[in-house]
Every structure is written in C-alpha cells, then in structure tokens.
Coordinates of C-alpha atoms in Angstrom, one line a residue:
X196 CA 121.7 119.2 -131.5
X197 CA 121.6 120.1 -127.8
X198 CA 119.7 123.1 -126.5
X199 CA 120.6 124.8 -123.3
X200 CA 117.6 126.2 -121.5
X201 CA 118.9 127.4 -118.2
X202 CA 117.5 126.3 -114.9
X203 CA 114.6 124.0 -114.6
X204 CA 112.6 125.5 -111.8
X205 CA 108.8 125.3 -111.8
X206 CA 107.2 127.1 -114.6
X207 CA 106.1 130.7 -114.4
X208 CA 103.0 132.2 -115.7
X209 CA 102.3 133.4 -119.2
X210 CA 102.8 137.0 -120.0
X211 CA 99.7 137.9 -122.0
X212 CA 99.5 140.5 -124.7
X213 CA 96.4 141.5 -126.5
X214 CA 93.5 139.1 -126.8
X215 CA 94.5 136.2 -129.2
X216 CA 98.2 137.1 -128.9
X217 CA 100.8 136.1 -126.3
X218 CA 104.4 135.9 -125.3
X219 CA 104.9 133.1 -122.7
X220 CA 107.1 134.0 -119.8
X221 CA 110.9 133.4 -120.4
X222 CA 111.2 130.6 -117.9
X223 CA 108.2 128.8 -119.3
X224 CA 109.6 129.2 -122.8
X225 CA 113.0 127.7 -121.7
X226 CA 111.3 124.8 -120.0
X227 CA 109.1 124.2 -123.1
X228 CA 112.3 124.2 -125.3
X229 CA 113.8 121.7 -122.9
X230 CA 110.7 119.5 -123.1
X231 CA 110.8 119.6 -126.9
X232 CA 114.4 118.5 -126.8
X233 CA 113.4 115.6 -124.6
X234 CA 110.6 114.7 -127.0
X235 CA 113.0 114.8 -130.0
X236 CA 115.5 112.6 -128.3
X237 CA 112.7 110.2 -127.3
X238 CA 111.7 109.9 -131.0
X239 CA 115.3 109.3 -132.0
X240 CA 115.6 106.5 -129.3
X241 CA 112.4 104.8 -130.6
X242 CA 113.8 105.0 -134.2
X243 CA 117.1 103.5 -133.2
X244 CA 115.4 100.8 -131.1
X245 CA 113.3 99.7 -134.1
X246 CA 116.3 100.0 -136.4
X247 CA 118.4 97.8 -134.2
X248 CA 115.7 95.2 -133.5
X249 CA 114.5 95.2 -137.1
X250 CA 111.0 94.8 -135.8
X251 CA 108.5 93.4 -138.3
X252 CA 105.3 95.5 -138.5
X253 CA 102.6 94.8 -141.1
X254 CA 104.9 92.3 -143.0
X255 CA 107.7 94.9 -143.4
X256 CA 110.9 95.4 -141.5
X257 CA 110.6 99.0 -140.3
X258 CA 113.0 101.5 -138.8
X259 CA 110.4 104.2 -138.4
X260 CA 112.7 106.7 -140.1
X261 CA 110.3 109.5 -139.8
X262 CA 110.7 109.6 -136.1
X263 CA 114.5 110.0 -136.4
X264 CA 114.1 112.7 -139.1
X265 CA 111.7 114.7 -137.0
X266 CA 113.8 114.4 -133.9
X267 CA 117.0 115.6 -135.6
X268 CA 115.1 118.4 -137.3
X269 CA 113.8 119.6 -133.9
X270 CA 117.4 119.5 -132.5
X271 CA 118.6 121.9 -135.2
X272 CA 115.5 124.1 -135.2
X273 CA 115.8 124.6 -131.4
X274 CA 119.5 125.4 -131.8
X275 CA 118.7 128.1 -134.4
X276 CA 115.9 129.5 -132.3
X277 CA 117.9 129.8 -129.0
X278 CA 121.4 130.4 -130.3
X279 CA 120.5 133.1 -132.7
X280 CA 118.6 135.3 -130.3
X281 CA 121.5 137.4 -128.8
X282 CA 123.0 138.0 -132.3
X283 CA 119.6 139.0 -133.7
X284 CA 119.2 141.4 -130.9
X285 CA 122.6 143.1 -131.5
X286 CA 121.9 143.4 -135.2
X287 CA 118.4 144.9 -134.8
X288 CA 118.8 147.0 -131.7
X289 CA 122.5 147.8 -131.8
X290 CA 123.3 146.2 -128.5
X291 CA 126.8 145.1 -127.6
X292 CA 128.0 142.2 -129.7
X293 CA 128.4 139.0 -127.6
X294 CA 131.9 138.0 -126.8
X295 CA 133.0 135.2 -129.1
X296 CA 135.6 134.0 -126.5
X297 CA 132.9 133.6 -123.9
X298 CA 130.6 132.0 -126.4
X299 CA 133.0 129.3 -127.3
X300 CA 134.0 128.7 -123.6
X301 CA 130.3 128.1 -122.9
X302 CA 130.0 125.7 -125.8
X303 CA 133.0 123.9 -124.7
X304 CA 131.9 123.4 -121.1
X305 CA 128.4 122.4 -122.2
X306 CA 129.3 119.9 -124.9
X307 CA 132.8 118.7 -125.0
X308 CA 133.6 116.9 -121.7
X309 CA 130.6 114.6 -121.8
X310 CA 131.1 114.2 -125.6
X311 CA 134.7 113.0 -125.0
X312 CA 133.6 110.6 -122.2
X313 CA 130.9 109.1 -124.4
X314 CA 133.3 108.8 -127.3
X315 CA 135.9 106.9 -125.2
X316 CA 133.2 104.8 -123.7
X317 CA 131.9 104.0 -127.2
X318 CA 135.4 102.9 -128.3
X319 CA 135.7 100.6 -125.3
X320 CA 132.3 99.0 -126.0
X321 CA 132.4 98.8 -129.7
X322 CA 135.9 97.4 -129.9
X323 CA 138.7 97.9 -132.5
X324 CA 138.4 101.3 -134.1
X325 CA 140.7 103.1 -136.5
X326 CA 143.0 105.5 -134.7
X327 CA 142.3 108.2 -137.2
X328 CA 138.6 107.9 -136.6
X329 CA 139.2 108.5 -132.9
X330 CA 141.3 111.6 -133.7
X331 CA 138.8 113.0 -136.1
X332 CA 136.1 112.6 -133.6
X333 CA 138.1 114.3 -130.9
X334 CA 138.5 117.4 -133.0
X335 CA 135.0 117.0 -134.3
X336 CA 135.8 116.8 -138.0
X337 CA 134.6 113.2 -138.4
X338 CA 131.6 114.2 -140.5
X339 CA 133.9 115.2 -143.4
X340 CA 134.8 111.6 -143.9
X341 CA 132.2 109.0 -144.9
X342 CA 134.4 106.3 -143.4
X343 CA 134.4 107.9 -140.0
X344 CA 131.1 109.8 -139.7
X345 CA 129.2 107.0 -137.9
X346 CA 131.7 104.2 -137.2
X347 CA 132.1 104.8 -133.5
X348 CA 128.8 106.2 -132.3
X349 CA 126.2 106.9 -135.0
X350 CA 124.4 109.9 -133.5
X351 CA 127.6 111.9 -133.1
X352 CA 127.3 113.0 -136.7
X353 CA 124.8 115.7 -135.5
X354 CA 127.5 117.1 -133.1
X355 CA 129.7 117.7 -136.2
X356 CA 126.9 119.7 -137.7
X357 CA 126.4 121.7 -134.5
X358 CA 130.0 122.6 -134.2
X359 CA 130.1 123.9 -137.7
X360 CA 127.1 126.1 -136.9
X361 CA 128.7 127.4 -133.7
X362 CA 131.9 128.3 -135.6
X363 CA 130.0 130.1 -138.4
X364 CA 127.4 131.9 -136.4
X365 CA 129.5 134.7 -134.7
X366 CA 131.4 135.8 -137.9
X367 CA 128.3 135.7 -140.0
X368 CA 126.3 137.7 -137.4
X369 CA 129.2 140.2 -137.1
X370 CA 129.3 140.7 -140.9
X371 CA 125.6 141.1 -141.1
X372 CA 125.6 143.7 -138.3
X373 CA 128.4 145.6 -140.0
X374 CA 126.5 145.6 -143.3
X375 CA 123.2 146.7 -141.7
X376 CA 124.8 149.3 -139.4
X377 CA 124.4 151.9 -142.1
X378 CA 120.7 151.2 -142.2
X379 CA 119.1 153.7 -139.8
X380 CA 115.5 152.3 -140.1
X381 CA 115.0 149.3 -137.8
X382 CA 112.2 148.0 -139.9
X383 CA 114.5 147.8 -142.9
X384 CA 117.1 146.0 -140.8
X385 CA 114.5 143.4 -139.8
X386 CA 113.4 143.0 -143.4
X387 CA 117.0 142.5 -144.4
X388 CA 117.4 139.7 -141.8
X389 CA 114.3 138.0 -143.1
X390 CA 115.7 138.1 -146.6
X391 CA 119.0 136.7 -145.3
X392 CA 117.3 133.8 -143.5
X393 CA 115.2 133.1 -146.6
X394 CA 118.3 133.0 -148.7
X395 CA 119.9 130.6 -146.2
X396 CA 116.9 128.3 -146.5
X397 CA 117.0 128.4 -150.3
X398 CA 120.8 127.8 -150.4
X399 CA 120.4 124.9 -148.1
X400 CA 117.8 123.3 -150.3
X401 CA 119.9 123.9 -153.4
X402 CA 123.0 122.5 -151.8
X403 CA 121.2 119.3 -151.1
X404 CA 119.8 118.9 -154.5
X405 CA 122.9 119.9 -156.5
X406 CA 125.4 117.9 -154.4
X407 CA 123.3 114.8 -154.6
X408 CA 122.6 115.2 -158.3
X409 CA 126.3 115.3 -159.0
X410 CA 127.1 112.1 -157.1
X411 CA 126.4 108.5 -158.0
X412 CA 122.9 107.0 -157.4
X413 CA 124.3 104.2 -155.1
X414 CA 125.4 106.5 -152.3
X415 CA 125.6 105.0 -148.8
X416 CA 123.9 106.8 -145.8
X417 CA 127.3 108.0 -144.7
X418 CA 128.1 109.5 -148.1
X419 CA 124.7 111.2 -148.2
X420 CA 125.3 113.0 -144.9
X421 CA 128.9 114.1 -145.8
X422 CA 127.7 115.8 -149.0
X423 CA 124.2 116.9 -148.0
X424 CA 123.9 116.6 -144.2
X425 CA 126.5 119.2 -143.3
X426 CA 125.8 122.6 -141.9
X427 CA 124.8 124.0 -145.3
X428 CA 122.5 121.1 -146.0
X429 CA 121.0 121.5 -142.5
X430 CA 120.9 125.3 -142.8
X431 CA 117.2 125.3 -143.5
X432 CA 116.5 123.9 -140.0
X433 CA 118.7 126.5 -138.4
X434 CA 117.2 129.3 -140.5
X435 CA 113.7 128.2 -139.4
X436 CA 114.6 128.4 -135.8
X437 CA 116.3 131.8 -136.2
X438 CA 113.2 133.0 -138.0
X439 CA 110.9 132.1 -135.1
X440 CA 113.3 133.8 -132.7
X441 CA 113.3 137.0 -134.9
X442 CA 109.5 137.0 -135.1
X443 CA 109.2 136.5 -131.4
X444 CA 111.7 139.3 -130.7
X445 CA 110.1 141.8 -133.0
X446 CA 106.4 141.2 -132.4
X447 CA 104.9 142.9 -129.4
X448 CA 102.7 139.8 -129.0
X449 CA 102.9 136.5 -131.0
X450 CA 99.6 135.6 -132.6
X451 CA 98.1 132.5 -130.9
X452 CA 96.9 130.1 -133.5
X453 CA 96.0 126.4 -133.6
X454 CA 97.0 126.4 -137.3
X455 CA 100.7 126.0 -136.2
X456 CA 99.8 122.8 -134.4
X457 CA 97.8 121.6 -137.4
X458 CA 100.7 122.3 -139.7
X459 CA 103.1 120.4 -137.4
X460 CA 100.8 117.4 -137.3
X461 CA 100.2 117.5 -141.0
X462 CA 104.0 117.6 -141.7
X463 CA 104.5 114.6 -139.3
X464 CA 101.7 112.6 -141.0
X465 CA 103.3 113.4 -144.4
X466 CA 106.6 111.9 -143.2
X467 CA 104.7 108.8 -142.0
X468 CA 103.0 108.4 -145.4
X469 CA 106.3 108.8 -147.3
X470 CA 107.9 106.0 -145.3
X471 CA 104.9 103.8 -145.8
X472 CA 104.7 104.4 -149.5
X473 CA 108.5 103.8 -150.0
X474 CA 108.7 100.9 -147.5
X475 CA 111.1 102.8 -145.2
X476 CA 113.6 103.7 -147.9
X477 CA 112.7 107.1 -149.1
X478 CA 115.6 107.4 -151.6
X479 CA 118.4 109.9 -151.8
X480 CA 116.7 112.9 -153.4
X481 CA 113.4 112.4 -151.7
X482 CA 115.1 112.0 -148.3
X483 CA 117.4 115.0 -148.4
X484 CA 115.6 117.5 -150.5
X485 CA 111.9 116.8 -149.5
X486 CA 111.4 114.9 -146.3
X487 CA 114.0 116.5 -144.1
X488 CA 112.7 120.1 -144.8
X489 CA 109.2 118.8 -144.2
X490 CA 110.4 117.5 -140.8
X491 CA 112.0 120.9 -140.1
X492 CA 108.8 122.8 -141.0
X493 CA 106.8 120.4 -138.8
X494 CA 109.2 120.9 -135.9
X495 CA 109.3 124.6 -136.4
X496 CA 105.5 124.8 -136.4
X497 CA 105.3 123.0 -133.1
X498 CA 107.9 125.2 -131.6
X499 CA 106.0 128.3 -132.7
X500 CA 102.7 126.9 -131.3
X501 CA 104.3 126.5 -127.9
X502 CA 106.3 129.7 -127.6
X503 CA 103.3 131.7 -128.9
X504 CA 101.2 130.4 -126.0
X505 CA 98.9 128.5 -128.2
X506 CA 99.3 125.3 -126.2
X507 CA 98.9 126.1 -122.5
X508 CA 98.6 122.4 -121.6
X509 CA 102.0 121.7 -123.2
X510 CA 103.4 124.7 -121.3
X511 CA 102.2 123.2 -118.0
X512 CA 103.4 119.7 -118.9
X513 CA 106.9 121.1 -119.5
X514 CA 107.0 122.2 -115.9
X515 CA 106.2 118.7 -114.5
X516 CA 109.0 117.1 -112.5
X517 CA 109.3 113.9 -114.6
X518 CA 109.7 116.0 -117.8
X519 CA 112.2 118.3 -116.2
X520 CA 114.3 115.3 -114.9
X521 CA 114.3 113.5 -118.2
X522 CA 115.1 116.7 -120.0
X523 CA 118.1 117.2 -117.8
X524 CA 119.4 113.8 -118.8
X525 CA 118.5 114.2 -122.5
X526 CA 122.0 115.1 -123.8
X527 CA 123.6 112.2 -121.9
X528 CA 121.0 109.8 -123.1
X529 CA 121.5 110.9 -126.7
X530 CA 125.3 110.3 -126.4
X531 CA 125.3 106.9 -124.7
X532 CA 122.2 105.1 -126.1
X533 CA 123.7 104.0 -129.4
X534 CA 126.7 102.0 -128.3
X535 CA 124.7 100.4 -125.5
X536 CA 122.1 99.3 -128.0
X537 CA 124.9 98.0 -130.3
X538 CA 126.3 95.8 -127.6
X539 CA 122.9 94.6 -126.3
X540 CA 121.7 93.5 -129.8
X541 CA 125.1 91.8 -130.4
X542 CA 124.7 89.8 -127.1
X543 CA 121.1 88.9 -127.6
X544 CA 120.9 85.3 -128.9
X545 CA 117.5 85.2 -130.6
X546 CA 115.4 87.2 -133.1
X547 CA 113.9 90.5 -132.2
X548 CA 111.6 90.8 -135.2
X549 CA 108.4 90.1 -133.2
X550 CA 106.9 93.5 -132.0
X551 CA 106.3 92.2 -128.4
X552 CA 109.8 90.8 -128.1
X553 CA 111.3 93.9 -129.6
X554 CA 109.3 96.1 -127.2
X555 CA 110.3 94.1 -124.1
X556 CA 113.9 94.1 -125.2
X557 CA 113.9 97.8 -125.8
X558 CA 112.5 98.5 -122.4
X559 CA 115.1 96.3 -120.7
X560 CA 117.9 98.1 -122.6
X561 CA 116.5 101.5 -121.7
X562 CA 117.3 100.8 -118.0
X563 CA 121.1 100.7 -118.5
X564 CA 120.9 103.6 -120.9
X565 CA 119.3 105.7 -118.2
X566 CA 121.7 104.5 -115.5
X567 CA 124.8 105.3 -117.6
X568 CA 123.3 108.7 -118.7
X569 CA 122.5 109.6 -115.1
X570 CA 126.1 108.7 -114.0
X571 CA 127.5 110.8 -116.8
X572 CA 125.3 113.7 -115.9
X573 CA 126.2 113.7 -112.3
X574 CA 129.9 113.0 -112.6
X575 CA 130.8 114.9 -115.7
X576 CA 128.0 117.1 -117.2
X577 CA 126.8 118.8 -114.0
X578 CA 130.3 119.9 -112.8
X579 CA 131.1 121.4 -116.1
X580 CA 127.7 123.1 -116.4
X581 CA 128.7 125.0 -113.2
X582 CA 132.0 126.0 -114.8
X583 CA 130.0 127.1 -117.9
X584 CA 127.7 129.3 -115.8
X585 CA 130.7 131.3 -114.5
X586 CA 131.3 132.4 -118.1
X587 CA 127.7 133.5 -118.7
X588 CA 127.9 136.8 -120.6
X589 CA 125.1 136.7 -123.2
X590 CA 122.0 138.5 -122.3
X591 CA 119.9 135.3 -121.9
X592 CA 120.5 131.5 -122.2
X593 CA 121.4 130.3 -125.7
X594 CA 121.6 126.9 -127.4
X595 CA 124.2 124.5 -126.3

C-alpha cells in the first residue's frame, strides 16, 4: 500500500503544455502522490477509530467503512501508478528493462525492516499469538490463511497484497515486452497495453464475483479477503493506477478537467450512500464486486485530477511543511496504529459510544501513535531508506 515518492523538498512549478492541458513538474507530482498517501492513511485511521470505539451516530453503531475502502483503494491505485511507470516505458519505448534484483532490494529496504519491527511490537502488545501466524507474517504469506490474515495487526493484510503485486510485476512486464517487441508501431504497442490493462480490470472483477459466488453466504471478513481481496481481486485498483501512468506517459499534455474531481466526489458520495442504506454492512457481493471498484475509480479520478494539473491548490498544499512531515511518517503510522488502538480500547474502562467521548479518546490515542511512528521512522525507516537509495537504478522513483 505504500508509495515511495522520493525526496520531499519544496514543490516545483508546473510544466505547462497547451492551454487547457498540463503535466505537473515531476517533483510536484511526487509530493502530490505523497500527500494522497497521507490522506488515504488518515481516512483509514478515522475508520479504525470509529470501528474500535463503536461510536453511535444517528442511532446506529457506525464504522464508516467507506473511509477505509477509499483509503485502501488509493493505496493500490498509487502503487500501480508509480510502480508501473518504468516497466511501461521499457515496453513502449524499448528502453533497458529494470533490474529485478535491484527492484527487490529496494522493496526490501523500503518495506521490510519497519514491517518486522511493527510485527514484533504488535505481538508484544497483543499478547499470545500462534507461532505459525508469526512465521507466516514474517514471510508475508499470512493473507493466504483466514486464521492468520488479521490476527496480529489487521492492516498488515494490505502488505500481503502489495508483495504479491511486486513479485508478479517484473515477469508480467517482461513477458508483455517480449510479446510486443515484434510490433514495430508504437501506437499499436500502446493500444495492446491498454487492452491488457482492461483485461486485468475485467479479470479482477470476475475473480471477485466468481470466487464469492462459489463460497458460503456466511463468510467472515477474513475469508472474504482471502478469496477476493488478494492481488487478483485487487488487480482492478493496480490496473487503474497503471492506466493513469500510461496515459500521462504517452500524452504530450494531460487534459485538465474538473470532471475528474467531480467523478471522484461522486464515487465517494456513492460509497457513503451505500453504507447508509445498508447500515454499515454492505454484504459480501456488494462490498467486493461493487463498492471496492467504485472506491478505486474515485481514488483514480482524484489522482488524475492532481497529476493533470487540474487542482493547483492541491499541488501547493502538498508542498506545505505539515503535509510533508505527516507524509514522511505515513507508513509508520499505518503499521503501528492498529495494535496501539487495540490496547487503548482494552484498557479504557467506560463506553466510547458517545461521539464526543469517542472523539476525545481518539485524539488522545493519536498522540502515542504519532510518537511511536516517529521513533520507528527515525530509528529504523530512515536508515534503511538511505541504504535503499544506494540501490537506485530505475529511471525515476517508483512505488514502495
């Protein structure tokens, strides 16, 4: 779910194309991606806070599921957008294929050290955990087992999906490049890639529908994510991000349009209405075949609106120091917030159903989350980021 966006120096200026069209400067684009990641993680935090406190709003216990869905969708869309770029370039333009060894070294340095630290910390906080669960988490295959997928630290299920995508991306890109290497016309190669991404989206939707249709109707959340929340089921989100990257790469100037922002807001409102209509429990088929793709389309539309230069205020906001600093902590916050929330709710003696009490409680818990995240960032994440940068080989920063 994490996106690497390089350094976070003050934003640059937009590189304008023809009137009504634009490519924003690379550094601005990277900062904007970082800000979107921070926004997504913020939404996941709010969702988990309300889920833990079981806050009562309008006579209903709400978890604000749509916030979590949208945040996770943005994670995967951003990963597809940034990670696919070097591979799309080599397929379309025939440039040197990125080194897979260097690619995996960079993924390792970016993700794994802090992941392991948060995993061990979660085990210490949560208490007795199955040894096999710890082992499956260490090798990142816990998502294949409904018993283990969320038993230590719930949000780590997304890391399992990311790792699958990392493993599959280089060989799929290499195979696609080899197949299209005999196509001399670049336009035809681009069209073939669009067809491939469309097929990935369709297969993702079909995998969700078929796998859930073949299972029992009383699936738990964990079972649902094992059968439909894997890399194939989430492939629609990755394909959306890769499609935006391809369009940006091949267009001389991306068309600026406020329609993308409108589409993003419309998708977000749709998610809100679905939760309201279904009382926060959207159902298996509705959740995994309808609302998650809507969340992905909404997230992708917002990403397009920003990278096309349609939202200059958002570009400037992404360069603000508070946004940059929170974005630098976003991965650590994502990894540590769930076990800290778990312990805090367990220790709290009273009810958290009242919105005011739940809000004050959430704010108080946010403080140790940020403190622990900052410590992890300084002591573990930052040193390994420096090691990662020594292995930088791809033409530009990619998703992490």
